Amino acid sequence: MSILVVMEVVMEQSRLTWHRMSWEALAAGQELGRQMDLPVAAVVLGQGIAALAAELSAKKLDKVYAIEHDLLAGYTADGYTAALAGLAAQVNPTLVLFPHTYQVRDFAPKLATRLGKVLISDVVRVRLEEGGLVMVRQLFQGKLNADYRASGAGPHFASIQAGAYRAEMVEAGSAQVETVTPVLEAAAIRVKVGAPFRESQRAVDLTAAELIVSVGRGIKEKDNIALVEELARVMGAELAASRPICDNGWLPMERQVGSSGQTVSPKVYLAIGISGAIQHLVGMKGSKAVVAINKDANAPIFEVADYGIVGDLFEVVPALIEEVKKAKGL
Amino acid sequence: MKILVAIKQVPSRDSQLRLDTSGRWIDEADLASEINEPDAYALEEALQIKEKHGGEVVALCAGPARASQTIREALAKGADRAIHIENDDLGRYDLLGVARLLAKAAAGETPDLILTGLQSDDLGYGQTGVVMAELLGLPAATIIMQVEKTDAGIRVKRELEDGWFQHMDIPLPAVLTIQSGINKLRYATLMGIKKAKTKEVKRLTSVDLGIDAVPNVSLDRVYLPQRAKQTTFIPGSAREQAAKLAEILKFEVRVL
């Protein structure tokens, strides 16, 4: 009976460090540990991870598991799944939490399946209710919320959405490190993984922009991009886009904001025809002010908007171009 | 290469969603449907691989009777045949249950490659491909942006976070989840639409597959999210809204 939080490690400038979302998952674990009165342990996997484990030992935890093996030096779904399935068998946790990262999406469903369980993915809140745990997640790209309940004996698995819990809520303390040597065979790792790379140097740095005009699916056609381009020009803003616009080749990938693009925090983020799927929101919700123009009053973008205009962008944007020109004396 | 593509029918993107009376799902009456967008990219990738290397593309879809429309569209675009796991009450299955249905049907085909979209636009679990792979004992890779055939299997380009990528070499058979934007989607041609009518659609039920719904996760309640932020909505005509917004940008946020 315990809660396990699986921390994610990333390589940055050839040294191992934490994926920032790991701390958010750990904060969730500590909060649930208090509510459920269960011991909480953190898990780190890899090779040469003693320093990372030591860092975890200064947190309020009942234990730190350091799963150390040469075959875990680089991430593979096969290696991680085997190592964590072994630990789960040994510890028999009630609940296993992960940060909902790309890497977790790659192996956590596999791990849960191996144990005959279901991972509840991309969870925004975990609540303790009579009769068990309720996990809240979003449906239809954030348009609706849903309560999920995991029944039966554990372990239950959940991955925590970016920003759902706050990393700075992680409590300090002290914990013992237990180094675990998993049983892994090279032949069991079926894929060969190359080193991470970037396509090219980014020509557009949106992270430094003070003003961003961003466009989404609502623009309908490539030829209409010129309209928002004109607005960006008169405002003196950088032009950005949600993923589908870049997928269609209407704007280059380097102008994409979101989990697979850039993370921005301008003074004003003007979202035009963007519905506000979570993959987009994680890239811009740090903006000081968010303005959204969308025809659907229920679009999730309004969840994060300070100012909202419900209307037809093809009427509002041309009018806005004129008004901005007037305001700037152009 | 024999490629199986798992596709899903979802409510159209612009749908106005209403909750049903049970409060556990949406009211699906009068709701338009379409293929889940990432699955459309998975289908396109399968068609392109077949065009380059030969073989067969089989579309696999679990859903109610109306999903046959989405299956027809896949056949019209060029899939050779299809399998429809017909079930009007898939909501009784949790994601592991649905993946079991799909995996069982897939196993009967012994494909070289299984493709599916990285996530669905309705439930958005982002897990079906990975869970199928584990059930079938196959290696998997997720969020794939490129697939190339090699002597030993395939080489894929996997998307990582923040604009990073990595290559992976994977032996076949394998399962890949495809990212939107990997290719350019084709439209069905008139000829394709005509041909689709003569293509085979095999219907299977959960009874045929021998897989019952024994969920260990249940969806208890669906509801509108609570607004976390106080949004100031600007009323009026488009011209009035634009004028007010310009004023806010100039005098309140002070960026003009």
mmCIF file with all atom_site columns, N, CA, C and O in Angstrom, chain A residues 19 102 106 114 119 137 140-141 145 147-149 190 192 194 197-199 217 260 279 302 305-306 308 327, chain B residues 37 119 121-123 125 127 134 137 142 157 159 161-162 165 167 169 218 220-221 223 231-232 234 250 252:
data_model
loop_
_atom_site.group_PDB
_atom_site.id
_atom_site.type_symbol
_atom_site.label_atom_id
_atom_site.label_alt_id
_atom_site.label_comp_id
_atom_site.label_asym_id
_atom_site.label_entity_id
_atom_site.label_seq_id
_atom_site.pdbx_PDB_ins_code
_atom_site.Cartn_x
_atom_site.Cartn_y
_atom_site.Cartn_z
_atom_site.occupancy
_atom_site.B_iso_or_equiv
_atom_site.pdbx_formal_charge
_atom_site.auth_seq_id
_atom_site.auth_comp_id
_atom_site.auth_asym_id
_atom_site.auth_atom_id
_atom_site.pdbx_PDB_model_num
ATOM 1   N N  . HIS A 1 19  ? 12.974  16.350 -15.931 1.00 0.00 ? 19  HIS A N  1
ATOM 2   C CA . HIS A 1 19  ? 11.915  16.951 -16.739 1.00 0.00 ? 19  HIS A CA 1
ATOM 3   C C  . HIS A 1 19  ? 11.067  17.758 -15.755 1.00 0.00 ? 19  HIS A C  1
ATOM 4   O O  . HIS A 1 19  ? 10.653  17.232 -14.713 1.00 0.00 ? 19  HIS A O  1
ATOM 5   N N  . TYR A 1 102 ? 5.665   13.121 -23.429 1.00 0.00 ? 102 TYR A N  1
ATOM 6   C CA . TYR A 1 102 ? 5.715   12.285 -24.631 1.00 0.00 ? 102 TYR A CA 1
ATOM 7   C C  . TYR A 1 102 ? 6.298   10.910 -24.307 1.00 0.00 ? 102 TYR A C  1
ATOM 8   O O  . TYR A 1 102 ? 5.875   9.903  -24.832 1.00 0.00 ? 102 TYR A O  1
ATOM 9   N N  . ASP A 1 106 ? 4.662   6.965  -24.345 1.00 0.00 ? 106 ASP A N  1
ATOM 10  C CA . ASP A 1 106 ? 5.287   5.892  -25.117 1.00 0.00 ? 106 ASP A CA 1
ATOM 11  C C  . ASP A 1 106 ? 5.360   4.573  -24.340 1.00 0.00 ? 106 ASP A C  1
ATOM 12  O O  . ASP A 1 106 ? 5.303   3.517  -24.941 1.00 0.00 ? 106 ASP A O  1
ATOM 13  N N  . ARG A 1 114 ? 0.635   -4.544 -19.321 1.00 0.00 ? 114 ARG A N  1
ATOM 14  C CA . ARG A 1 114 ? 1.361   -5.740 -18.889 1.00 0.00 ? 114 ARG A CA 1
ATOM 15  C C  . ARG A 1 114 ? 0.822   -6.239 -17.548 1.00 0.00 ? 114 ARG A C  1
ATOM 16  O O  . ARG A 1 114 ? 0.797   -7.426 -17.280 1.00 0.00 ? 114 ARG A O  1
ATOM 17  N N  . LEU A 1 119 ? -4.207  2.614  -17.758 1.00 0.00 ? 119 LEU A N  1
ATOM 18  C CA . LEU A 1 119 ? -3.647  3.920  -17.394 1.00 0.00 ? 119 LEU A CA 1
ATOM 19  C C  . LEU A 1 119 ? -4.708  4.985  -17.658 1.00 0.00 ? 119 LEU A C  1
ATOM 20  O O  . LEU A 1 119 ? -5.263  5.054  -18.757 1.00 0.00 ? 119 LEU A O  1
ATOM 21  N N  . ARG A 1 137 ? -10.341 14.030 -16.127 1.00 0.00 ? 137 ARG A N  1
ATOM 22  C CA . ARG A 1 137 ? -9.593  14.294 -17.357 1.00 0.00 ? 137 ARG A CA 1
ATOM 23  C C  . ARG A 1 137 ? -10.506 14.963 -18.374 1.00 0.00 ? 137 ARG A C  1
ATOM 24  O O  . ARG A 1 137 ? -11.716 14.991 -18.199 1.00 0.00 ? 137 ARG A O  1
ATOM 25  N N  . PHE A 1 140 ? -12.851 15.529 -25.734 1.00 0.00 ? 140 PHE A N  1
ATOM 26  C CA . PHE A 1 140 ? -13.121 16.395 -26.879 1.00 0.00 ? 140 PHE A CA 1
ATOM 27  C C  . PHE A 1 140 ? -12.214 17.626 -26.857 1.00 0.00 ? 140 PHE A C  1
ATOM 28  O O  . PHE A 1 140 ? -12.683 18.760 -26.942 1.00 0.00 ? 140 PHE A O  1
ATOM 29  N N  . GLN A 1 141 ? -10.917 17.379 -26.708 1.00 0.00 ? 141 GLN A N  1
ATOM 30  C CA . GLN A 1 141 ? -9.914  18.451 -26.798 1.00 0.00 ? 141 GLN A CA 1
ATOM 31  C C  . GLN A 1 141 ? -10.190 19.567 -25.812 1.00 0.00 ? 141 GLN A C  1
ATOM 32  O O  . GLN A 1 141 ? -9.978  20.738 -26.111 1.00 0.00 ? 141 GLN A O  1
ATOM 33  N N  . ASN A 1 145 ? -15.225 17.941 -19.404 1.00 0.00 ? 145 ASN A N  1
ATOM 34  C CA . ASN A 1 145 ? -14.469 17.209 -18.387 1.00 0.00 ? 145 ASN A CA 1
ATOM 35  C C  . ASN A 1 145 ? -15.174 15.888 -18.091 1.00 0.00 ? 145 ASN A C  1
ATOM 36  O O  . ASN A 1 145 ? -16.387 15.776 -18.274 1.00 0.00 ? 145 ASN A O  1
ATOM 37  N N  . ASP A 1 147 ? -15.224 12.516 -15.110 1.00 0.00 ? 147 ASP A N  1
ATOM 38  C CA . ASP A 1 147 ? -14.746 11.832 -13.906 1.00 0.00 ? 147 ASP A CA 1
ATOM 39  C C  . ASP A 1 147 ? -14.580 10.353 -14.213 1.00 0.00 ? 147 ASP A C  1
ATOM 40  O O  . ASP A 1 147 ? -15.528 9.703  -14.658 1.00 0.00 ? 147 ASP A O  1
ATOM 41  N N  . TYR A 1 148 ? -13.400 9.841  -13.965 1.00 0.00 ? 148 TYR A N  1
ATOM 42  C CA . TYR A 1 148 ? -13.140 8.416  -14.146 1.00 0.00 ? 148 TYR A CA 1
ATOM 43  C C  . TYR A 1 148 ? -12.923 7.783  -12.781 1.00 0.00 ? 148 TYR A C  1
ATOM 44  O O  . TYR A 1 148 ? -12.343 8.400  -11.890 1.00 0.00 ? 148 TYR A O  1
ATOM 45  N N  . ARG A 1 149 ? -13.376 6.559  -12.657 1.00 0.00 ? 149 ARG A N  1
ATOM 46  C CA . ARG A 1 149 ? -13.181 5.845  -11.412 1.00 0.00 ? 149 ARG A CA 1
ATOM 47  C C  . ARG A 1 149 ? -12.487 4.515  -11.716 1.00 0.00 ? 149 ARG A C  1
ATOM 48  O O  . ARG A 1 149 ? -12.871 3.807  -12.635 1.00 0.00 ? 149 ARG A O  1
ATOM 49  N N  . ARG A 1 190 ? 13.958  -4.340 -28.153 1.00 0.00 ? 190 ARG A N  1
ATOM 50  C CA . ARG A 1 190 ? 13.831  -4.676 -29.568 1.00 0.00 ? 190 ARG A CA 1
ATOM 51  C C  . ARG A 1 190 ? 14.142  -3.531 -30.514 1.00 0.00 ? 190 ARG A C  1
ATOM 52  O O  . ARG A 1 190 ? 14.325  -3.729 -31.697 1.00 0.00 ? 190 ARG A O  1
ATOM 53  N N  . LYS A 1 192 ? 16.318  0.043  -31.690 1.00 0.00 ? 192 LYS A N  1
ATOM 54  C CA . LYS A 1 192 ? 17.599  0.760  -31.574 1.00 0.00 ? 192 LYS A CA 1
ATOM 55  C C  . LYS A 1 192 ? 17.296  2.245  -31.689 1.00 0.00 ? 192 LYS A C  1
ATOM 56  O O  . LYS A 1 192 ? 16.669  2.697  -32.645 1.00 0.00 ? 192 LYS A O  1
ATOM 57  N N  . GLY A 1 194 ? 18.277  6.291  -31.798 1.00 0.00 ? 194 GLY A N  1
ATOM 58  C CA . GLY A 1 194 ? 19.316  7.258  -32.163 1.00 0.00 ? 194 GLY A CA 1
ATOM 59  C C  . GLY A 1 194 ? 19.329  8.451  -31.218 1.00 0.00 ? 194 GLY A C  1
ATOM 60  O O  . GLY A 1 194 ? 18.436  8.613  -30.401 1.00 0.00 ? 194 GLY A O  1
ATOM 61  N N  . PHE A 1 197 ? 17.855  14.951 -32.075 1.00 0.00 ? 197 PHE A N  1
ATOM 62  C CA . PHE A 1 197 ? 18.380  16.025 -32.929 1.00 0.00 ? 197 PHE A CA 1
ATOM 63  C C  . PHE A 1 197 ? 17.291  17.037 -33.200 1.00 0.00 ? 197 PHE A C  1
ATOM 64  O O  . PHE A 1 197 ? 16.110  16.762 -33.013 1.00 0.00 ? 197 PHE A O  1
ATOM 65  N N  . ARG A 1 198 ? 17.725  18.221 -33.630 1.00 0.00 ? 198 ARG A N  1
ATOM 66  C CA . ARG A 1 198 ? 16.768  19.256 -34.068 1.00 0.00 ? 198 ARG A CA 1
ATOM 67  C C  . ARG A 1 198 ? 16.881  19.420 -35.564 1.00 0.00 ? 198 ARG A C  1
ATOM 68  O O  . ARG A 1 198 ? 17.973  19.287 -36.110 1.00 0.00 ? 198 ARG A O  1
ATOM 69  N N  . GLU A 1 199 ? 15.795  19.708 -36.227 1.00 0.00 ? 199 GLU A N  1
ATOM 70  C CA . GLU A 1 199 ? 15.795  19.828 -37.688 1.00 0.00 ? 199 GLU A CA 1
ATOM 71  C C  . GLU A 1 199 ? 16.778  20.877 -38.164 1.00 0.00 ? 199 GLU A C  1
ATOM 72  O O  . GLU A 1 199 ? 17.602  20.636 -39.014 1.00 0.00 ? 199 GLU A O  1
ATOM 73  N N  . ARG A 1 217 ? -7.270  26.851 -36.769 1.00 0.00 ? 217 ARG A N  1
ATOM 74  C CA . ARG A 1 217 ? -8.142  26.264 -37.776 1.00 0.00 ? 217 ARG A CA 1
ATOM 75  C C  . ARG A 1 217 ? -9.268  27.158 -38.278 1.00 0.00 ? 217 ARG A C  1
ATOM 76  O O  . ARG A 1 217 ? -9.718  27.006 -39.405 1.00 0.00 ? 217 ARG A O  1
ATOM 77  N N  . SER A 1 260 ? 4.455   20.622 -29.000 1.00 0.00 ? 260 SER A N  1
ATOM 78  C CA . SER A 1 260 ? 5.476   20.195 -29.952 1.00 0.00 ? 260 SER A CA 1
ATOM 79  C C  . SER A 1 260 ? 6.157   21.396 -30.613 1.00 0.00 ? 260 SER A C  1
ATOM 80  O O  . SER A 1 260 ? 7.036   21.233 -31.445 1.00 0.00 ? 260 SER A O  1
ATOM 81  N N  . GLN A 1 279 ? -2.808  20.734 -26.008 1.00 0.00 ? 279 GLN A N  1
ATOM 82  C CA . GLN A 1 279 ? -1.481  20.766 -26.629 1.00 0.00 ? 279 GLN A CA 1
ATOM 83  C C  . GLN A 1 279 ? -1.097  22.185 -27.015 1.00 0.00 ? 279 GLN A C  1
ATOM 84  O O  . GLN A 1 279 ? 0.076   22.518 -27.067 1.00 0.00 ? 279 GLN A O  1
ATOM 85  N N  . PHE A 1 302 ? -11.341 30.070 -24.224 1.00 0.00 ? 302 PHE A N  1
ATOM 86  C CA . PHE A 1 302 ? -11.886 31.091 -23.327 1.00 0.00 ? 302 PHE A CA 1
ATOM 87  C C  . PHE A 1 302 ? -11.620 30.763 -21.850 1.00 0.00 ? 302 PHE A C  1
ATOM 88  O O  . PHE A 1 302 ? -11.724 31.622 -20.994 1.00 0.00 ? 302 PHE A O  1
ATOM 89  N N  . ALA A 1 305 ? -8.616  32.829 -21.373 1.00 0.00 ? 305 ALA A N  1
ATOM 90  C CA . ALA A 1 305 ? -8.610  34.174 -21.950 1.00 0.00 ? 305 ALA A CA 1
ATOM 91  C C  . ALA A 1 305 ? -8.977  35.235 -20.913 1.00 0.00 ? 305 ALA A C  1
ATOM 92  O O  . ALA A 1 305 ? -9.870  35.048 -20.100 1.00 0.00 ? 305 ALA A O  1
ATOM 93  N N  . ASP A 1 306 ? -8.265  36.358 -20.932 1.00 0.00 ? 306 ASP A N  1
ATOM 94  C CA . ASP A 1 306 ? -8.635  37.502 -20.103 1.00 0.00 ? 306 ASP A CA 1
ATOM 95  C C  . ASP A 1 306 ? -9.731  38.299 -20.798 1.00 0.00 ? 306 ASP A C  1
ATOM 96  O O  . ASP A 1 306 ? -10.625 38.829 -20.155 1.00 0.00 ? 306 ASP A O  1
ATOM 97  N N  . GLY A 1 308 ? -12.401 38.186 -24.230 1.00 0.00 ? 308 GLY A N  1
ATOM 98  C CA . GLY A 1 308 ? -12.942 37.305 -25.247 1.00 0.00 ? 308 GLY A CA 1
ATOM 99  C C  . GLY A 1 308 ? -13.877 38.028 -26.193 1.00 0.00 ? 308 GLY A C  1
ATOM 100 O O  . GLY A 1 308 ? -14.648 38.893 -25.769 1.00 0.00 ? 308 GLY A O  1
ATOM 101 N N  . ALA A 1 327 ? -5.714  53.642 -33.543 1.00 0.00 ? 327 ALA A N  1
ATOM 102 C CA . ALA A 1 327 ? -5.148  53.805 -32.205 1.00 0.00 ? 327 ALA A CA 1
ATOM 103 C C  . ALA A 1 327 ? -3.668  54.152 -32.252 1.00 0.00 ? 327 ALA A C  1
ATOM 104 O O  . ALA A 1 327 ? -3.144  54.837 -31.377 1.00 0.00 ? 327 ALA A O  1
ATOM 105 N N  . GLU B 2 37  ? -8.904  12.653 -36.931 1.00 0.00 ? 37  GLU B N  1
ATOM 106 C CA . GLU B 2 37  ? -7.907  13.250 -37.823 1.00 0.00 ? 37  GLU B CA 1
ATOM 107 C C  . GLU B 2 37  ? -6.537  12.547 -37.817 1.00 0.00 ? 37  GLU B C  1
ATOM 108 O O  . GLU B 2 37  ? -5.995  12.245 -38.878 1.00 0.00 ? 37  GLU B O  1
ATOM 109 N N  . GLN B 2 119 ? -3.689  9.760  -31.148 1.00 0.00 ? 119 GLN B N  1
ATOM 110 C CA . GLN B 2 119 ? -4.747  9.906  -30.142 1.00 0.00 ? 119 GLN B CA 1
ATOM 111 C C  . GLN B 2 119 ? -6.057  10.176 -30.850 1.00 0.00 ? 119 GLN B C  1
ATOM 112 O O  . GLN B 2 119 ? -6.072  10.476 -32.039 1.00 0.00 ? 119 GLN B O  1
ATOM 113 N N  . ASP B 2 121 ? -9.700  12.346 -31.154 1.00 0.00 ? 121 ASP B N  1
ATOM 114 C CA . ASP B 2 121 ? -10.179 13.699 -30.855 1.00 0.00 ? 121 ASP B CA 1
ATOM 115 C C  . ASP B 2 121 ? -11.328 13.685 -29.847 1.00 0.00 ? 121 ASP B C  1
ATOM 116 O O  . ASP B 2 121 ? -11.685 14.723 -29.316 1.00 0.00 ? 121 ASP B O  1
ATOM 117 N N  . ASP B 2 122 ? -11.921 12.508 -29.581 1.00 0.00 ? 122 ASP B N  1
ATOM 118 C CA . ASP B 2 122 ? -13.024 12.490 -28.608 1.00 0.00 ? 122 ASP B CA 1
ATOM 119 C C  . ASP B 2 122 ? -12.526 12.113 -27.207 1.00 0.00 ? 122 ASP B C  1
ATOM 120 O O  . ASP B 2 122 ? -12.487 12.937 -26.310 1.00 0.00 ? 122 ASP B O  1
ATOM 121 N N  . LEU B 2 123 ? -12.084 10.869 -27.020 1.00 0.00 ? 123 LEU B N  1
ATOM 122 C CA . LEU B 2 123 ? -11.638 10.463 -25.681 1.00 0.00 ? 123 LEU B CA 1
ATOM 123 C C  . LEU B 2 123 ? -10.215 10.917 -25.384 1.00 0.00 ? 123 LEU B C  1
ATOM 124 O O  . LEU B 2 123 ? -9.868  11.197 -24.236 1.00 0.00 ? 123 LEU B O  1
ATOM 125 N N  . TYR B 2 125 ? -7.299  9.432  -25.182 1.00 0.00 ? 125 TYR B N  1
ATOM 126 C CA . TYR B 2 125 ? -6.401  8.682  -24.292 1.00 0.00 ? 125 TYR B CA 1
ATOM 127 C C  . TYR B 2 125 ? -4.969  8.656  -24.829 1.00 0.00 ? 125 TYR B C  1
ATOM 128 O O  . TYR B 2 125 ? -4.018  8.650  -24.065 1.00 0.00 ? 125 TYR B O  1
ATOM 129 N N  . GLN B 2 127 ? -3.543  6.091  -26.299 1.00 0.00 ? 127 GLN B N  1
ATOM 130 C CA . GLN B 2 127 ? -2.928  4.843  -25.825 1.00 0.00 ? 127 GLN B CA 1
ATOM 131 C C  . GLN B 2 127 ? -3.203  3.623  -26.694 1.00 0.00 ? 127 GLN B C  1
ATOM 132 O O  . GLN B 2 127 ? -2.518  2.612  -26.552 1.00 0.00 ? 127 GLN B O  1
ATOM 133 N N  . GLU B 2 134 ? 1.321   -4.114 -27.012 1.00 0.00 ? 134 GLU B N  1
ATOM 134 C CA . GLU B 2 134 ? 1.654   -4.943 -25.847 1.00 0.00 ? 134 GLU B CA 1
ATOM 135 C C  . GLU B 2 134 ? 0.813   -6.228 -25.844 1.00 0.00 ? 134 GLU B C  1
ATOM 136 O O  . GLU B 2 134 ? 1.321   -7.312 -25.564 1.00 0.00 ? 134 GLU B O  1
ATOM 137 N N  . GLY B 2 137 ? 2.258   -8.495 -28.283 1.00 0.00 ? 137 GLY B N  1
ATOM 138 C CA . GLY B 2 137 ? 3.672   -8.825 -28.067 1.00 0.00 ? 137 GLY B CA 1
ATOM 139 C C  . GLY B 2 137 ? 4.598   -8.173 -29.086 1.00 0.00 ? 137 GLY B C  1
ATOM 140 O O  . GLY B 2 137 ? 5.678   -8.679 -29.381 1.00 0.00 ? 137 GLY B O  1
ATOM 141 N N  . THR B 2 142 ? 5.850   5.720  -30.786 1.00 0.00 ? 142 THR B N  1
ATOM 142 C CA . THR B 2 142 ? 4.737   6.672  -30.787 1.00 0.00 ? 142 THR B CA 1
ATOM 143 C C  . THR B 2 142 ? 5.138   8.014  -31.383 1.00 0.00 ? 142 THR B C  1
ATOM 144 O O  . THR B 2 142 ? 6.311   8.376  -31.411 1.00 0.00 ? 142 THR B O  1
ATOM 145 N N  . LYS B 2 157 ? 11.077  8.273  -37.616 1.00 0.00 ? 157 LYS B N  1
ATOM 146 C CA . LYS B 2 157 ? 11.454  9.516  -36.939 1.00 0.00 ? 157 LYS B CA 1
ATOM 147 C C  . LYS B 2 157 ? 10.377  9.810  -35.905 1.00 0.00 ? 157 LYS B C  1
ATOM 148 O O  . LYS B 2 157 ? 9.208   9.972  -36.243 1.00 0.00 ? 157 LYS B O  1
ATOM 149 N N  . GLU B 2 159 ? 8.807   12.086 -32.834 1.00 0.00 ? 159 GLU B N  1
ATOM 150 C CA . GLU B 2 159 ? 8.811   13.452 -32.339 1.00 0.00 ? 159 GLU B CA 1
ATOM 151 C C  . GLU B 2 159 ? 8.995   13.440 -30.824 1.00 0.00 ? 159 GLU B C  1
ATOM 152 O O  . GLU B 2 159 ? 8.316   12.727 -30.106 1.00 0.00 ? 159 GLU B O  1
ATOM 153 N N  . GLU B 2 161 ? 9.714   16.275 -27.365 1.00 0.00 ? 161 GLU B N  1
ATOM 154 C CA . GLU B 2 161 ? 9.129   17.570 -27.004 1.00 0.00 ? 161 GLU B CA 1
ATOM 155 C C  . GLU B 2 161 ? 10.017  18.732 -27.475 1.00 0.00 ? 161 GLU B C  1
ATOM 156 O O  . GLU B 2 161 ? 11.188  18.532 -27.774 1.00 0.00 ? 161 GLU B O  1
ATOM 157 N N  . ASP B 2 162 ? 9.437   19.923 -27.499 1.00 0.00 ? 162 ASP B N  1
ATOM 158 C CA . ASP B 2 162 ? 10.180  21.167 -27.770 1.00 0.00 ? 162 ASP B CA 1
ATOM 159 C C  . ASP B 2 162 ? 10.969  21.163 -29.073 1.00 0.00 ? 162 ASP B C  1
ATOM 160 O O  . ASP B 2 162 ? 12.068  21.711 -29.134 1.00 0.00 ? 162 ASP B O  1
ATOM 161 N N  . PHE B 2 165 ? 13.718  15.608 -32.218 1.00 0.00 ? 165 PHE B N  1
ATOM 162 C CA . PHE B 2 165 ? 13.320  14.344 -32.848 1.00 0.00 ? 165 PHE B CA 1
ATOM 163 C C  . PHE B 2 165 ? 14.360  13.286 -32.549 1.00 0.00 ? 165 PHE B C  1
ATOM 164 O O  . PHE B 2 165 ? 15.462  13.603 -32.103 1.00 0.00 ? 165 PHE B O  1
ATOM 165 N N  . HIS B 2 167 ? 15.671  9.212  -34.296 1.00 0.00 ? 167 HIS B N  1
ATOM 166 C CA . HIS B 2 167 ? 15.403  8.072  -35.170 1.00 0.00 ? 167 HIS B CA 1
ATOM 167 C C  . HIS B 2 167 ? 15.379  6.792  -34.343 1.00 0.00 ? 167 HIS B C  1
ATOM 168 O O  . HIS B 2 167 ? 16.063  6.691  -33.328 1.00 0.00 ? 167 HIS B O  1
ATOM 169 N N  . ASP B 2 169 ? 15.262  2.394  -35.025 1.00 0.00 ? 169 ASP B N  1
ATOM 170 C CA . ASP B 2 169 ? 15.177  1.229  -35.901 1.00 0.00 ? 169 ASP B CA 1
ATOM 171 C C  . ASP B 2 169 ? 14.357  0.158  -35.206 1.00 0.00 ? 169 ASP B C  1
ATOM 172 O O  . ASP B 2 169 ? 14.633  -0.199 -34.057 1.00 0.00 ? 169 ASP B O  1
ATOM 173 N N  . SER B 2 218 ? -14.087 3.094  -15.084 1.00 0.00 ? 218 SER B N  1
ATOM 174 C CA . SER B 2 218 ? -15.382 3.515  -15.615 1.00 0.00 ? 218 SER B CA 1
ATOM 175 C C  . SER B 2 218 ? -15.447 5.036  -15.721 1.00 0.00 ? 218 SER B C  1
ATOM 176 O O  . SER B 2 218 ? -14.837 5.758  -14.939 1.00 0.00 ? 218 SER B O  1
ATOM 177 N N  . ASP B 2 220 ? -17.650 7.932  -15.089 1.00 0.00 ? 220 ASP B N  1
ATOM 178 C CA . ASP B 2 220 ? -18.822 8.132  -14.238 1.00 0.00 ? 220 ASP B CA 1
ATOM 179 C C  . ASP B 2 220 ? -19.677 9.326  -14.612 1.00 0.00 ? 220 ASP B C  1
ATOM 180 O O  . ASP B 2 220 ? -20.880 9.333  -14.428 1.00 0.00 ? 220 ASP B O  1
ATOM 181 N N  . ARG B 2 221 ? -19.019 10.384 -15.087 1.00 0.00 ? 221 ARG B N  1
ATOM 182 C CA . ARG B 2 221 ? -19.763 11.627 -15.242 1.00 0.00 ? 221 ARG B CA 1
ATOM 183 C C  . ARG B 2 221 ? -19.051 12.513 -16.256 1.00 0.00 ? 221 ARG B C  1
ATOM 184 O O  . ARG B 2 221 ? -17.825 12.600 -16.252 1.00 0.00 ? 221 ARG B O  1
ATOM 185 N N  . TYR B 2 223 ? -19.166 16.503 -17.845 1.00 0.00 ? 223 TYR B N  1
ATOM 186 C CA . TYR B 2 223 ? -19.727 17.824 -17.522 1.00 0.00 ? 223 TYR B CA 1
ATOM 187 C C  . TYR B 2 223 ? -18.894 18.927 -18.153 1.00 0.00 ? 223 TYR B C  1
ATOM 188 O O  . TYR B 2 223 ? -17.755 18.702 -18.575 1.00 0.00 ? 223 TYR B O  1
ATOM 189 N N  . THR B 2 231 ? -13.170 35.709 -17.644 1.00 0.00 ? 231 THR B N  1
ATOM 190 C CA . THR B 2 231 ? -12.967 36.311 -18.960 1.00 0.00 ? 231 THR B CA 1
ATOM 191 C C  . THR B 2 231 ? -13.901 37.497 -19.122 1.00 0.00 ? 231 THR B C  1
ATOM 192 O O  . THR B 2 231 ? -15.088 37.403 -18.830 1.00 0.00 ? 231 THR B O  1
ATOM 193 N N  . THR B 2 232 ? -13.352 38.635 -19.549 1.00 0.00 ? 232 THR B N  1
ATOM 194 C CA . THR B 2 232 ? -14.186 39.780 -19.888 1.00 0.00 ? 232 THR B CA 1
ATOM 195 C C  . THR B 2 232 ? -14.617 39.624 -21.343 1.00 0.00 ? 232 THR B C  1
ATOM 196 O O  . THR B 2 232 ? -13.791 39.723 -22.252 1.00 0.00 ? 232 THR B O  1
ATOM 197 N N  . ILE B 2 234 ? -16.387 40.854 -24.654 1.00 0.00 ? 234 ILE B N  1
ATOM 198 C CA . ILE B 2 234 ? -16.676 42.143 -25.269 1.00 0.00 ? 234 ILE B CA 1
ATOM 199 C C  . ILE B 2 234 ? -17.908 41.986 -26.152 1.00 0.00 ? 234 ILE B C  1
ATOM 200 O O  . ILE B 2 234 ? -17.883 41.220 -27.110 1.00 0.00 ? 234 ILE B O  1
ATOM 201 N N  . LYS B 2 250 ? -4.750  49.425 -26.029 1.00 0.00 ? 250 LYS B N  1
ATOM 202 C CA . LYS B 2 250 ? -3.999  50.681 -25.923 1.00 0.00 ? 250 LYS B CA 1
ATOM 203 C C  . LYS B 2 250 ? -3.954  51.193 -24.477 1.00 0.00 ? 250 LYS B C  1
ATOM 204 O O  . LYS B 2 250 ? -2.890  51.553 -23.986 1.00 0.00 ? 250 LYS B O  1
ATOM 205 N N  . GLU B 2 252 ? -5.471  49.689 -21.411 1.00 0.00 ? 252 GLU B N  1
ATOM 206 C CA . GLU B 2 252 ? -5.403  48.777 -20.259 1.00 0.00 ? 252 GLU B CA 1
ATOM 207 C C  . GLU B 2 252 ? -4.155  47.918 -20.295 1.00 0.00 ? 252 GLU B C  1
ATOM 208 O O  . GLU B 2 252 ? -3.378  47.875 -19.346 1.00 0.00 ? 252 GLU B O  1
#
